Amino acid sequence: MVALEDIRSDHDKYDIVISDIRMPLMNGYELAKEILQLNNQIILLIVTAVSNLKDIKGYDHNLPVLSKPFMINELLEFINKHNHMRVNTLQNTMSKQPMNVV
């Protein structure tokens, strides 16, 4: 998985990782577990259209989940609600520098 390899090569450059639950090689929970072993300061948000998350391998009720579809303002509110990052900090980061997206 390209995203995981990039995070492994330089995990300190990431502040937040947003992942879908369903992916071809591993699911979002499995990815989150790998990432947290590398750097437990990375903020993880899982997005999904799956209705019953408990059926997903590696289910972790501690990881915040945002249901799809959603608007960008809902994503920012979700991040703020979970006290992971202030909305204005994320907005400033997004407007002033390129984001690493894999």
XYZ file of N, CA, C and O in Angstrom, residues 9-56:
192
model
N 8.159 5.761 5.660
C 9.429 6.390 5.288
C 9.650 7.716 6.002
O 10.791 8.105 6.227
N 8.572 8.417 6.368
C 8.735 9.704 7.041
C 7.466 10.043 7.817
O 6.733 10.961 7.475
N 7.197 9.285 8.871
C 5.940 9.434 9.611
C 5.815 10.741 10.366
O 4.719 11.139 10.733
N 6.906 11.454 10.579
C 6.828 12.724 11.313
C 6.269 13.859 10.478
O 5.919 14.904 11.022
N 6.182 13.701 9.171
C 5.661 14.786 8.336
C 4.140 14.809 8.283
O 3.554 15.723 7.735
N 3.500 13.818 8.879
C 2.040 13.741 8.841
C 1.433 14.166 10.166
O 1.885 13.751 11.221
N 0.399 14.988 10.077
C -0.356 15.396 11.250
C -1.679 14.651 11.332
O -2.169 14.370 12.419
N -2.267 14.387 10.184
C -3.576 13.762 10.143
C -3.641 12.800 8.957
O -3.083 13.085 7.895
N -4.305 11.678 9.173
C -4.545 10.712 8.098
C -6.038 10.434 8.089
O -6.621 10.075 9.108
N -6.633 10.617 6.912
C -8.051 10.331 6.715
C -8.127 9.130 5.783
O -7.576 9.162 4.685
N -8.761 8.083 6.241
C -8.802 6.840 5.474
C -10.221 6.297 5.385
O -11.001 6.409 6.331
N -10.497 5.693 4.269
C -11.754 4.973 4.126
C -11.624 3.639 4.858
O -10.516 3.179 5.116
N -12.722 3.035 5.190
C -12.708 1.703 5.800
C -12.345 0.658 4.762
O -11.470 -0.176 4.969
N -13.018 0.702 3.626
C -12.832 -0.334 2.607
C -11.769 0.083 1.599
O -11.899 1.098 0.925
N -10.729 -0.733 1.536
C -9.643 -0.540 0.577
C -9.217 -1.921 0.097
O -9.482 -2.921 0.757
N -8.517 -1.998 -1.030
C -8.184 -3.305 -1.607
C -7.255 -4.182 -0.761
O -7.510 -5.363 -0.605
N -6.174 -3.638 -0.210
C -5.175 -4.484 0.445
C -5.351 -4.619 1.956
O -4.962 -5.623 2.539
N -5.867 -3.600 2.566
C -6.149 -3.630 4.011
C -7.262 -2.632 4.271
O -7.469 -1.730 3.488
N -7.966 -2.816 5.371
C -9.030 -1.861 5.662
C -8.500 -0.701 6.503
O -7.348 -0.700 6.933
N -9.334 0.292 6.713
C -8.931 1.491 7.443
C -8.486 1.226 8.865
O -7.575 1.884 9.379
N -9.103 0.259 9.523
C -8.698 -0.080 10.893
C -7.305 -0.707 10.914
O -6.492 -0.413 11.792
N -7.033 -1.566 9.955
C -5.706 -2.190 9.877
C -4.643 -1.133 9.571
O -3.562 -1.144 10.160
N -4.968 -0.212 8.669
C -4.047 0.881 8.359
C -3.800 1.731 9.600
O -2.654 2.068 9.920
N -4.860 2.068 10.314
C -4.733 2.883 11.522
C -3.821 2.212 12.549
O -2.979 2.867 13.165
N -3.978 0.926 12.737
C -3.141 0.186 13.686
C -1.666 0.296 13.301
O -0.811 0.547 14.150
N -1.383 0.113 12.016
C 0.006 0.224 11.536
C 0.554 1.631 11.758
O 1.688 1.807 12.203
N -0.242 2.630 11.450
C 0.198 4.016 11.591
C 0.459 4.350 13.049
O 1.477 4.967 13.384
N -0.433 3.952 13.940
C -0.267 4.274 15.361
C 0.962 3.603 15.957
O 1.546 4.116 16.914
N 1.374 2.471 15.414
C 2.611 1.844 15.879
C 3.828 2.662 15.470
O 4.833 2.667 16.163
N 3.723 3.367 14.353
C 4.823 4.214 13.881
C 4.863 5.546 14.612
O 5.928 6.048 14.960
N 3.688 6.133 14.799
C 3.602 7.453 15.425
C 2.209 7.609 16.013
O 1.250 7.835 15.288
N 2.115 7.529 17.314
C 0.795 7.597 17.951
C 0.294 9.037 18.119
O -0.749 9.262 18.707
N 1.031 9.998 17.576
C 0.586 11.388 17.604
C -0.185 11.775 16.341
O -0.760 12.849 16.276
N -0.158 10.916 15.332
C -0.892 11.194 14.103
C -2.389 11.074 14.382
O -2.843 10.110 14.991
N -3.134 12.056 13.947
C -4.583 12.047 14.108
C -5.176 11.163 13.022
O -4.857 11.322 11.845
N -6.022 10.249 13.407
C -6.642 9.324 12.454
C -8.143 9.539 12.422
O -8.786 9.582 13.471
N -8.666 9.687 11.232
C -10.099 9.774 11.030
C -10.487 8.730 9.994
O -9.862 8.623 8.946
N -11.499 7.966 10.294
C -11.991 6.944 9.391
C -13.289 7.452 8.777
O -14.163 7.936 9.489
N -13.400 7.348 7.457
C -14.643 7.701 6.777
C -15.206 6.449 6.127
O -14.458 5.579 5.688
N -16.517 6.366 6.104
C -17.122 5.152 5.555
C -18.593 5.341 5.219
O -19.254 6.217 5.775
N -19.039 4.502 4.326
C -20.463 4.386 4.036
C -21.012 3.096 4.646
O -22.190 2.794 4.520
N -20.155 2.332 5.320
C -20.552 1.074 5.955
C -21.447 1.382 7.147
O -21.131 2.236 7.969
N -22.546 0.663 7.260
C -23.476 0.924 8.366
C -23.153 0.135 9.632
O -23.355 0.619 10.729
N -22.626 -1.084 9.490
C -22.321 -1.892 10.666
C -20.806 -2.089 10.769
O -20.252 -3.061 10.264
N -20.156 -1.179 11.463
C -18.695 -1.204 11.556
C -18.167 -2.398 12.338
O -17.035 -2.824 12.128
N -18.951 -2.951 13.218
C -18.491 -4.081 14.030
C -18.194 -5.314 13.188
O -17.495 -6.208 13.631
N -18.710 -5.330 11.960
C -18.447 -6.457 11.062
C -17.105 -6.324 10.336
O -16.675 -7.250 9.664
N -16.463 -5.185 10.465
C -15.190 -4.940 9.780
C -14.044 -5.504 10.608
O -13.948 -5.263 11.817
